[in-house]
PDB file of C-alpha atoms in Angstrom:
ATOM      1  CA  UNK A  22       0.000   0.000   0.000  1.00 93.00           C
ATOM      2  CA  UNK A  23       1.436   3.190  -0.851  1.00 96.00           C
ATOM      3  CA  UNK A  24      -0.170   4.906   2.466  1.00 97.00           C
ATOM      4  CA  UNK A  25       1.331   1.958   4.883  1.00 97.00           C
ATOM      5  CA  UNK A  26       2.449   5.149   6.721  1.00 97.00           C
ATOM      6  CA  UNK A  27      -0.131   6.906   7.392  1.00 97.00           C
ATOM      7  CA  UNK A  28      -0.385   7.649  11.130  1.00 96.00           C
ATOM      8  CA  UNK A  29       1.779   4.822  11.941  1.00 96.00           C
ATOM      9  CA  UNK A  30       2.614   4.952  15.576  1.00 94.00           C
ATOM     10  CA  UNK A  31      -0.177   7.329  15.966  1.00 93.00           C
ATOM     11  CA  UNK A  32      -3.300   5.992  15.729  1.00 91.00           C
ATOM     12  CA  UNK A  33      -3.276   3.813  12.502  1.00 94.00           C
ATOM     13  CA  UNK A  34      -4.108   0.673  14.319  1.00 92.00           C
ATOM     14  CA  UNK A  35      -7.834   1.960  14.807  1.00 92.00           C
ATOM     15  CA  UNK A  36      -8.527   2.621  11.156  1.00 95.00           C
ATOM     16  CA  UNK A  37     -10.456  -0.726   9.761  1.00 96.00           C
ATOM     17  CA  UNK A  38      -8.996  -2.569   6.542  1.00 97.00           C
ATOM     18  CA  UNK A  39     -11.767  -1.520   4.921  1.00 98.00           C
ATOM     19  CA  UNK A  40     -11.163   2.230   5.496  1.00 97.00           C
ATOM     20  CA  UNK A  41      -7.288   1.984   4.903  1.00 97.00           C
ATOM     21  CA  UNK A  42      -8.089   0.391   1.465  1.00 98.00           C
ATOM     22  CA  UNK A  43     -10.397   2.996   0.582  1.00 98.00           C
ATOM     23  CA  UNK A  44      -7.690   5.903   1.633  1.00 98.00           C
ATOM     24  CA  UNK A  45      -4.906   4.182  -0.664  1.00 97.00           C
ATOM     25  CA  UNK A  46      -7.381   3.823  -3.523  1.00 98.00           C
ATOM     26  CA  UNK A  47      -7.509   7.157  -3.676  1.00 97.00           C
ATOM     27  CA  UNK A  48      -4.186   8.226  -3.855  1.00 97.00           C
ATOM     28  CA  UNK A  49      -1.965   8.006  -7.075  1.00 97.00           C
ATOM     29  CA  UNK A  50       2.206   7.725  -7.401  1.00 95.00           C
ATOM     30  CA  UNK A  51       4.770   7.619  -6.248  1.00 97.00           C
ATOM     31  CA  UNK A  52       5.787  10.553  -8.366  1.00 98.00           C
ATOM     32  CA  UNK A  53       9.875  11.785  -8.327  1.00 98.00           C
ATOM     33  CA  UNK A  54      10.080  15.215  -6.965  1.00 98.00           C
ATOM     34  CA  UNK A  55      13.718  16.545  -6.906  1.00 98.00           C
ATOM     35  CA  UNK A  56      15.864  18.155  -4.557  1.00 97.00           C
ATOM     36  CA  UNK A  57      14.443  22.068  -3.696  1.00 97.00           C
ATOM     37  CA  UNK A  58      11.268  21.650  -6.016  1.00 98.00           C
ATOM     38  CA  UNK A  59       8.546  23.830  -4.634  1.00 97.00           C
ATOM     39  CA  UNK A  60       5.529  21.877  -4.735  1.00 97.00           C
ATOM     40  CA  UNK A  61       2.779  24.426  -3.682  1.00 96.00           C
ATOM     41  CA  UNK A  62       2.723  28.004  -3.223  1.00 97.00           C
ATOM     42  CA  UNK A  63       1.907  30.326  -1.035  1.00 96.00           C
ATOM     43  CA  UNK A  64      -1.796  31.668  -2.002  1.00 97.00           C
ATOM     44  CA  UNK A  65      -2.561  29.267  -5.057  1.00 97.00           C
ATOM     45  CA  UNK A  66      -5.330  27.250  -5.959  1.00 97.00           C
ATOM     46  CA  UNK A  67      -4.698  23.497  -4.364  1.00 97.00           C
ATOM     47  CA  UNK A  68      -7.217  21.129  -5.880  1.00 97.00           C
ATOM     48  CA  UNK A  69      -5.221  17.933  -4.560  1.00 97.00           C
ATOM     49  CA  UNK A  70      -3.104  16.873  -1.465  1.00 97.00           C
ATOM     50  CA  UNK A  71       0.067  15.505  -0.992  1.00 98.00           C
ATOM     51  CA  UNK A  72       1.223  12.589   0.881  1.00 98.00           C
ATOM     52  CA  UNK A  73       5.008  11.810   1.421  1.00 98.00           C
ATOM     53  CA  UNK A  74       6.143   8.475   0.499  1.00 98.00           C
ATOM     54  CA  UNK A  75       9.978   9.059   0.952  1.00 98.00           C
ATOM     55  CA  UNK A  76      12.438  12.100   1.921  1.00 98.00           C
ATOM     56  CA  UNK A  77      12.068  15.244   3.508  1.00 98.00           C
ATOM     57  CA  UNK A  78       9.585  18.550   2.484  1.00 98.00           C
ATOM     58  CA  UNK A  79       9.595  21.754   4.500  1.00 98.00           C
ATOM     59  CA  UNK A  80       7.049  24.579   4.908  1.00 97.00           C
ATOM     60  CA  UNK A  81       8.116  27.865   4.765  1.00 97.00           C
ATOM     61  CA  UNK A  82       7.859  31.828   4.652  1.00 97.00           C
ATOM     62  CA  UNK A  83       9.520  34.182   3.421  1.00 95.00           C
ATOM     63  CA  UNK A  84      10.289  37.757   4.724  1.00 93.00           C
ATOM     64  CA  UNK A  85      10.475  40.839   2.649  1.00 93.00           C
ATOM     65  CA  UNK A  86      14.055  40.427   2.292  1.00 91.00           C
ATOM     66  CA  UNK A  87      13.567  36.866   0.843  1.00 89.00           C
ATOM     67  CA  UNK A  88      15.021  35.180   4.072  1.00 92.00           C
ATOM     68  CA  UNK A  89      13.256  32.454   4.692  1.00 95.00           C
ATOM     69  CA  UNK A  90      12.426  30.595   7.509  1.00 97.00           C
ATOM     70  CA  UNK A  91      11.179  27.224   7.951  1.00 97.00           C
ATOM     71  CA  UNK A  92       7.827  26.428   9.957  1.00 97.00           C
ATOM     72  CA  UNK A  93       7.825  22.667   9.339  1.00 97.00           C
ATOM     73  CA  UNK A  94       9.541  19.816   7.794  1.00 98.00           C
ATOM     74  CA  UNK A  95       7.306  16.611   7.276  1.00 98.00           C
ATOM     75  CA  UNK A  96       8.559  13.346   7.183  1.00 98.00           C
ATOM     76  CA  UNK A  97       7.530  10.036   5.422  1.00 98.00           C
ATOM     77  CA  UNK A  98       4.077   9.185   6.355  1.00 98.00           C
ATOM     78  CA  UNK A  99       2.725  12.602   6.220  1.00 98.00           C
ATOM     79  CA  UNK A 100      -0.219  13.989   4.456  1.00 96.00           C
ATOM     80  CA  UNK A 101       1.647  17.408   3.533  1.00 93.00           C
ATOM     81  CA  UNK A 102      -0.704  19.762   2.844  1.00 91.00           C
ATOM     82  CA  UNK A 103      -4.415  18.529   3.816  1.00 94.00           C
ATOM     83  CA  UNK A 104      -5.180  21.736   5.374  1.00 92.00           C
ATOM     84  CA  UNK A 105      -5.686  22.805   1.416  1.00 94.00           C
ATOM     85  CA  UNK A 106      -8.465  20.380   1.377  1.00 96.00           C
ATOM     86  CA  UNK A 107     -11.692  22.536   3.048  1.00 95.00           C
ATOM     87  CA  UNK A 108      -9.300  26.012   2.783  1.00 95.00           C
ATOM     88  CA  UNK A 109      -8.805  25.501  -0.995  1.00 96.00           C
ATOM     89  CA  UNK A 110      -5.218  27.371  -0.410  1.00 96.00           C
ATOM     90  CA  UNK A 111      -2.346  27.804   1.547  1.00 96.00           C
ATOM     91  CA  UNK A 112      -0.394  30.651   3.745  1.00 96.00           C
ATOM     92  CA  UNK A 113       2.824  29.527   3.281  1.00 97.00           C
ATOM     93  CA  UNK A 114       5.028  27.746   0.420  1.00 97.00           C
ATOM     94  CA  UNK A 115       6.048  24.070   0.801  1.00 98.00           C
ATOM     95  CA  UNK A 116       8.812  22.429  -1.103  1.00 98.00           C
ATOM     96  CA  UNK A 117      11.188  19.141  -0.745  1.00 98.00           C
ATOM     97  CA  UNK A 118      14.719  19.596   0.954  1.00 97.00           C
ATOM     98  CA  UNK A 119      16.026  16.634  -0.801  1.00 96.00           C
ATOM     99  CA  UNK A 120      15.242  14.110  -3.472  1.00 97.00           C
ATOM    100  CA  UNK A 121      11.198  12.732  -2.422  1.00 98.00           C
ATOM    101  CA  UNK A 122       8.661  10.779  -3.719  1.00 98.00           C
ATOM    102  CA  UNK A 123       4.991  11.670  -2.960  1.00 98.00           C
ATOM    103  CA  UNK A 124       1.371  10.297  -4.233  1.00 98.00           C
ATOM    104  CA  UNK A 125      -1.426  12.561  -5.142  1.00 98.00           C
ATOM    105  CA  UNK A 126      -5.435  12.869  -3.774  1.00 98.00           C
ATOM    106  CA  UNK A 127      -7.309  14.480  -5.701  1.00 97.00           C
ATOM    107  CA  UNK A 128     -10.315  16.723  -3.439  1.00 98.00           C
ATOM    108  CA  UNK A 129     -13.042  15.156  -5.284  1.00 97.00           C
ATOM    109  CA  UNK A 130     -11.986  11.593  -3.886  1.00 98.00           C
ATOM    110  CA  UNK A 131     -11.625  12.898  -0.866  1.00 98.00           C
ATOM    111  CA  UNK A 132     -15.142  14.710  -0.990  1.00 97.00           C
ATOM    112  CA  UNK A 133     -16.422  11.473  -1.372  1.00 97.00           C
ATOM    113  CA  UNK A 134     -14.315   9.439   1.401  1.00 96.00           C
ATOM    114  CA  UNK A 135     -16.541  12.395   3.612  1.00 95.00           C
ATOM    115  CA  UNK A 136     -19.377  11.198   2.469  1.00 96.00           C
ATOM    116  CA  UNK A 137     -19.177   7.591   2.802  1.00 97.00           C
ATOM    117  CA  UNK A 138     -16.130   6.892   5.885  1.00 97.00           C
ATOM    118  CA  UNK A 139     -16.639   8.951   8.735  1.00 96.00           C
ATOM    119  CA  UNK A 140     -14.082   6.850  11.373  1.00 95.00           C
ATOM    120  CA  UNK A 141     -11.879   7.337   8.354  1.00 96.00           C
ATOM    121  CA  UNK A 142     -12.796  11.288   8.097  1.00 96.00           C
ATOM    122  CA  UNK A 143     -11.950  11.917  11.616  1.00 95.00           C
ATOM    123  CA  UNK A 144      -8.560  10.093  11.205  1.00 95.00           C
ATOM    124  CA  UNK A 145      -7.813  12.940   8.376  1.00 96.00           C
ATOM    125  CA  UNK A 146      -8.926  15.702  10.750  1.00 95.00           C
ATOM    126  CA  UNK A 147      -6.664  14.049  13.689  1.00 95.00           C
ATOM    127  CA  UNK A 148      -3.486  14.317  11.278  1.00 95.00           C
ATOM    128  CA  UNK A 149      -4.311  17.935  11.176  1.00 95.00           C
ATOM    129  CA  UNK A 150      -4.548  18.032  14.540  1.00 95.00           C
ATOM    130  CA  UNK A 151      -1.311  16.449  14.932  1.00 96.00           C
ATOM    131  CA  UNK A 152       0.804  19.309  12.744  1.00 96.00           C
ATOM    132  CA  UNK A 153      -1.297  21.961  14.503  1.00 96.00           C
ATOM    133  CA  UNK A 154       0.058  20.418  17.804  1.00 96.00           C
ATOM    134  CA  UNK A 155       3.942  20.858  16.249  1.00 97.00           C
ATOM    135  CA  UNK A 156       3.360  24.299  15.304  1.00 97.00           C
ATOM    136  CA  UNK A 157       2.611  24.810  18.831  1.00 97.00           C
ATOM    137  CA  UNK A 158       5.740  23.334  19.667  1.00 97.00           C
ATOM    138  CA  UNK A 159       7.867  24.905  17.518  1.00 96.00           C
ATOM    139  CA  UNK A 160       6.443  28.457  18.818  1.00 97.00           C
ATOM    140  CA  UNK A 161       7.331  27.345  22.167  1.00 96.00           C
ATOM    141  CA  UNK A 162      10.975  26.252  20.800  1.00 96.00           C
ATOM    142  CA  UNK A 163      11.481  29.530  18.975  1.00 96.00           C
ATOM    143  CA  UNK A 164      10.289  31.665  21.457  1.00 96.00           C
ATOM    144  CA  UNK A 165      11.609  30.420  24.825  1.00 96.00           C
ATOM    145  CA  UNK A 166      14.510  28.375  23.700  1.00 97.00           C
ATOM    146  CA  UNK A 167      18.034  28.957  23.424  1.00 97.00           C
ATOM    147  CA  UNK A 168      19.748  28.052  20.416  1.00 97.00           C
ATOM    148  CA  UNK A 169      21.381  24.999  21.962  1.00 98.00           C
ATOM    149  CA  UNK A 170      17.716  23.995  22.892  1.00 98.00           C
ATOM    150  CA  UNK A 171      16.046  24.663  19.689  1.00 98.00           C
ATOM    151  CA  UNK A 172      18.180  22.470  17.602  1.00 98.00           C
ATOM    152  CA  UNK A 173      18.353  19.769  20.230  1.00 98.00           C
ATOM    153  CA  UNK A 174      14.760  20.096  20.280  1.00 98.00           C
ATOM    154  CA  UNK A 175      14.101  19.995  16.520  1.00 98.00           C
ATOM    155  CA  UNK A 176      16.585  16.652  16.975  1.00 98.00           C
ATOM    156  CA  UNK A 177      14.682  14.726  19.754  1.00 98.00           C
ATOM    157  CA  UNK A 178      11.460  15.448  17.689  1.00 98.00           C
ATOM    158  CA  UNK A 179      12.381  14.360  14.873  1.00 98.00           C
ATOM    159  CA  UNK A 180      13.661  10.867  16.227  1.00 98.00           C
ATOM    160  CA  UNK A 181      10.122  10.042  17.807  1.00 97.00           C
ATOM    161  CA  UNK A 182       8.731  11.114  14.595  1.00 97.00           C
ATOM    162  CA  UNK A 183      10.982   9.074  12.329  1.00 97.00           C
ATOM    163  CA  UNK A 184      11.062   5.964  15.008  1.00 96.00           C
ATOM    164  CA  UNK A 185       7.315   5.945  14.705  1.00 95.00           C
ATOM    165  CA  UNK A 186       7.886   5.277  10.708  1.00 96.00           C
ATOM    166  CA  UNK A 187      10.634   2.825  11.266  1.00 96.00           C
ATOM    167  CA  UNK A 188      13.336   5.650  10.082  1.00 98.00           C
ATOM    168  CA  UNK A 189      15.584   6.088  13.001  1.00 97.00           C
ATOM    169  CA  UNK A 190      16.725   3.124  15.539  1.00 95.00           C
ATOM    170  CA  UNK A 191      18.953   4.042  18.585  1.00 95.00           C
ATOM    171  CA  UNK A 192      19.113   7.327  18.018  1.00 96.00           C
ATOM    172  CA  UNK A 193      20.605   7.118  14.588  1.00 98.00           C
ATOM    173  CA  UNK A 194      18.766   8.625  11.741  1.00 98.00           C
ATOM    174  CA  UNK A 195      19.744  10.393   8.333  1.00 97.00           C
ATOM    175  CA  UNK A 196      18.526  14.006   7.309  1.00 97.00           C
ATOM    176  CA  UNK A 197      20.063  15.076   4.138  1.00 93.00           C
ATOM    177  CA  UNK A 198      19.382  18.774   4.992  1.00 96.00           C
ATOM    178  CA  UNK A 199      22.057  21.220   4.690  1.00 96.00           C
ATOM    179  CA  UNK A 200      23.182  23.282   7.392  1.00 96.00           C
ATOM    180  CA  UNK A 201      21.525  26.425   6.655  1.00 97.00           C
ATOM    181  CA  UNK A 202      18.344  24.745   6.440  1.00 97.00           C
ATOM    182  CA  UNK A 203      18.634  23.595  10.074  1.00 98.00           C
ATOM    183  CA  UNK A 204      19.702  27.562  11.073  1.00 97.00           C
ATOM    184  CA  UNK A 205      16.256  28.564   8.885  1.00 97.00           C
ATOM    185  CA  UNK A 206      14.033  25.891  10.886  1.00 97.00           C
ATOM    186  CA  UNK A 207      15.541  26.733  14.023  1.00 97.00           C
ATOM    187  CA  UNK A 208      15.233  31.077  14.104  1.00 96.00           C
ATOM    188  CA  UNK A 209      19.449  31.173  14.069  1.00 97.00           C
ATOM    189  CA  UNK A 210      21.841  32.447  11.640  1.00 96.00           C
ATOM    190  CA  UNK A 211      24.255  29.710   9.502  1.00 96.00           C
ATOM    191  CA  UNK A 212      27.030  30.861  12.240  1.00 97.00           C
ATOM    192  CA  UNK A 213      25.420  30.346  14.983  1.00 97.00           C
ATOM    193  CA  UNK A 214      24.051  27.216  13.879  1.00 98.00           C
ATOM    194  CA  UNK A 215      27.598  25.777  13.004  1.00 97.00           C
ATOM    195  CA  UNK A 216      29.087  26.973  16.648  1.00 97.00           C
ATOM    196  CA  UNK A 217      25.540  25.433  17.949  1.00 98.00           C
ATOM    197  CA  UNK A 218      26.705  22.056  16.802  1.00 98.00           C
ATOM    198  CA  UNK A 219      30.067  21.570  17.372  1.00 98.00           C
ATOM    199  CA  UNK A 220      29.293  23.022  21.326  1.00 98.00           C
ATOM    200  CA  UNK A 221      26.559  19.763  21.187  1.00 98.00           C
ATOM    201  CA  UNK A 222      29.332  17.685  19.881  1.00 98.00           C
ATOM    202  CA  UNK A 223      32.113  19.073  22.431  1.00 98.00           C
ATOM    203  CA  UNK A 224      29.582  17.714  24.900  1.00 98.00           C
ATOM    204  CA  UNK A 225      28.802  14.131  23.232  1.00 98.00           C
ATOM    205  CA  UNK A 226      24.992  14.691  23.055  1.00 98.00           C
ATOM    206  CA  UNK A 227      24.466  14.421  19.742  1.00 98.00           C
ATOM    207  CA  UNK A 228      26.275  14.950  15.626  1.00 98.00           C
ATOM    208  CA  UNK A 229      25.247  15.986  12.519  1.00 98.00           C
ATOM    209  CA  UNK A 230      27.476  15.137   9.701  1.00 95.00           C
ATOM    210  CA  UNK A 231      27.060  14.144   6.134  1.00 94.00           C
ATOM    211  CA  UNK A 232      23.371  14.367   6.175  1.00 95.00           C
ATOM    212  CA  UNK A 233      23.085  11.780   9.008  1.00 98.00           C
ATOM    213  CA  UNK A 234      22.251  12.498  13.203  1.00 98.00           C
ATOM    214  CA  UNK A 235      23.194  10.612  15.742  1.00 98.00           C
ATOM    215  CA  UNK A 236      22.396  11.411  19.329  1.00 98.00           C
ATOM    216  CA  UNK A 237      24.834  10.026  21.661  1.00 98.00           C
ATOM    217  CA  UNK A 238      22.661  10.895  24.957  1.00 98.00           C
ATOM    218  CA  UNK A 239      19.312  11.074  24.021  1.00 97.00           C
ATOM    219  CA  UNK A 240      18.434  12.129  28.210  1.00 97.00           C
ATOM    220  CA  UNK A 241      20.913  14.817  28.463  1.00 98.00           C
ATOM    221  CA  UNK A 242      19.601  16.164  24.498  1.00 98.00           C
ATOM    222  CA  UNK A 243      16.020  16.252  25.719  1.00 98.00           C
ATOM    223  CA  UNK A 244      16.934  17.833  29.301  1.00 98.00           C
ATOM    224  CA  UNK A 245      18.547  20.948  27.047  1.00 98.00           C
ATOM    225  CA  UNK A 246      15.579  20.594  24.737  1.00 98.00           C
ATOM    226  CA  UNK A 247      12.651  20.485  27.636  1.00 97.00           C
ATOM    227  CA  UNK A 248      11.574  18.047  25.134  1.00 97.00           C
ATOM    228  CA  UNK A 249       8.820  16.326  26.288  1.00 95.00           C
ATOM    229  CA  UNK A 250       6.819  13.465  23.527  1.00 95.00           C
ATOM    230  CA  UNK A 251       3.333  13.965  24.877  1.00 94.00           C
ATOM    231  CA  UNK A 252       2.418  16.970  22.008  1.00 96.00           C
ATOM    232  CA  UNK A 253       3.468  14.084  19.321  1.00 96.00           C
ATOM    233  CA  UNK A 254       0.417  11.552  20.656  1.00 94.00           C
ATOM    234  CA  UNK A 255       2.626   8.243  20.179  1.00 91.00           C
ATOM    235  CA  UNK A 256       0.572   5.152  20.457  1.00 84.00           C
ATOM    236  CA  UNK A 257       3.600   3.623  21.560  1.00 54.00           C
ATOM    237  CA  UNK A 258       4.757   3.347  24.947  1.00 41.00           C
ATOM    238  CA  UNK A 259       7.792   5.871  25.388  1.00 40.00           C
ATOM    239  CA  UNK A 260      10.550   5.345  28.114  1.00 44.00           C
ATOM    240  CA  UNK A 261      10.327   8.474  29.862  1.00 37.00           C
ATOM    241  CA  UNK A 262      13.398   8.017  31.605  1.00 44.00           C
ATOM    242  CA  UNK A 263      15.182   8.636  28.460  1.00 44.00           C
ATOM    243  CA  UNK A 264      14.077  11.237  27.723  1.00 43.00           C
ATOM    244  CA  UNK A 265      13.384  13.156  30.876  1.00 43.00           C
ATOM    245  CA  UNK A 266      16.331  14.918  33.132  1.00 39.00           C
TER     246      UNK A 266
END
């Protein structure tokens, strides 16, 4: 099935055969996207939705100044833009950070998967639910973190996230992302983001290198982070003392 994903780790398990049939019937791919393709923008028509097979796609803004700064990144598993489904458009532009492959819904399906599946219409809303719930977090991370906390944040998130999807085991998980992107989703400038790193490597909690993470001390990385897994609604049981100072 090309949505095996979906809401894996989060709430899959309650979605009848029937229903999860009926979702990947609906959806068409995978489709090749390139590296840094912008796939919707900001304040255009969307008359489908996109659901991430394989790789990474951000969402972003741009100031006057064209600097941009990321206010997402989905991950495999993710219905990317279903928010365009009842608004019809979106605030913000979303592309791919590296080389992904994605399926198509088209609305009208989906108007009719409304109609007839209502356990499976409240599983859509609940994935909606589940990015507003990030946003959240990420306001929180920008706006009360440090940058040492922000991008060990960002880290430890990601890991649930990509553990839920079978994409990162013991901590070890690859992101081909580029530096500045990391500075862009975290509110800090390339510098800082580079000295933010190595001090997180000085210390053995965590590296970035080569488009691959590993996090050396997952309960130190989440005590800088005040990262706490509840806002992610796992439907797996997570060992708190890992992940709590």
């Amino acid at each position: 099935m090309l949505t095996d994903l979906f809401l894996a780790g989060r709430g899959r398990g309650v979605i009848s055969p029937e229903d999860l049939a009926a979702l990947d019937a609906i959806v068409s791919g995978p489709h090749e996207v390139p590296a840094r393709t912008t796939l919707i923008r900001r304040g255009e028509p969307v008359e489908r939705s996109t659901y991430l097979l394989d790789g990474y796609v951000c969402r972003y803004m741009d100031d006057r100044q064209g600097h941009r700064q990321l206010v997402a990144i989905q991950v495999p598993g993710d219905f990317i833009d279903l928010h365009a489904y009842p608004m019809k458009r979106l605030d913000h532009d979303v592309a791919t950070l590296g080389p992904a492959r994605v399926a198509y819904a088209d609305h009208r399906a989906i108007d009719k998967l409304v109609r007839e599946r209502p356990m499976l219409t409240r599983m859509l809303w609940y994935s909606t639910l589940l990015d507003a719930a990030m946003h959240r977090e990420w306001i929180f991370r920008l706006g009360r973190l440090g940058a040492n906390g922000r991008i060990a944040h960002l880290m430890c998130e990601l890991d649930v996230r990509l553990s839920m999807v079978g994409l990162s085991k013991d901590g070890r998980f690859s992101l081909p992302i580029t530096q500045m992107d990391l500075a862009e989703a975290c509110g800090v400038t390339n510098v800082h983001a580079n000295r933010t790193l190595r001090a997180l490597r000085d210390r053995d909690l965590m590296t970035f290198k080569s488009g691959e993470v590993v996090i050396h001390n997952l309960k130190a990385l989440a005590a800088l982070a005040e990262f706490e897994p509840e806002y992610l609604y796992a439907d797996w049981s997570v060992d708190l003392s890992q992940v709590e100072g």
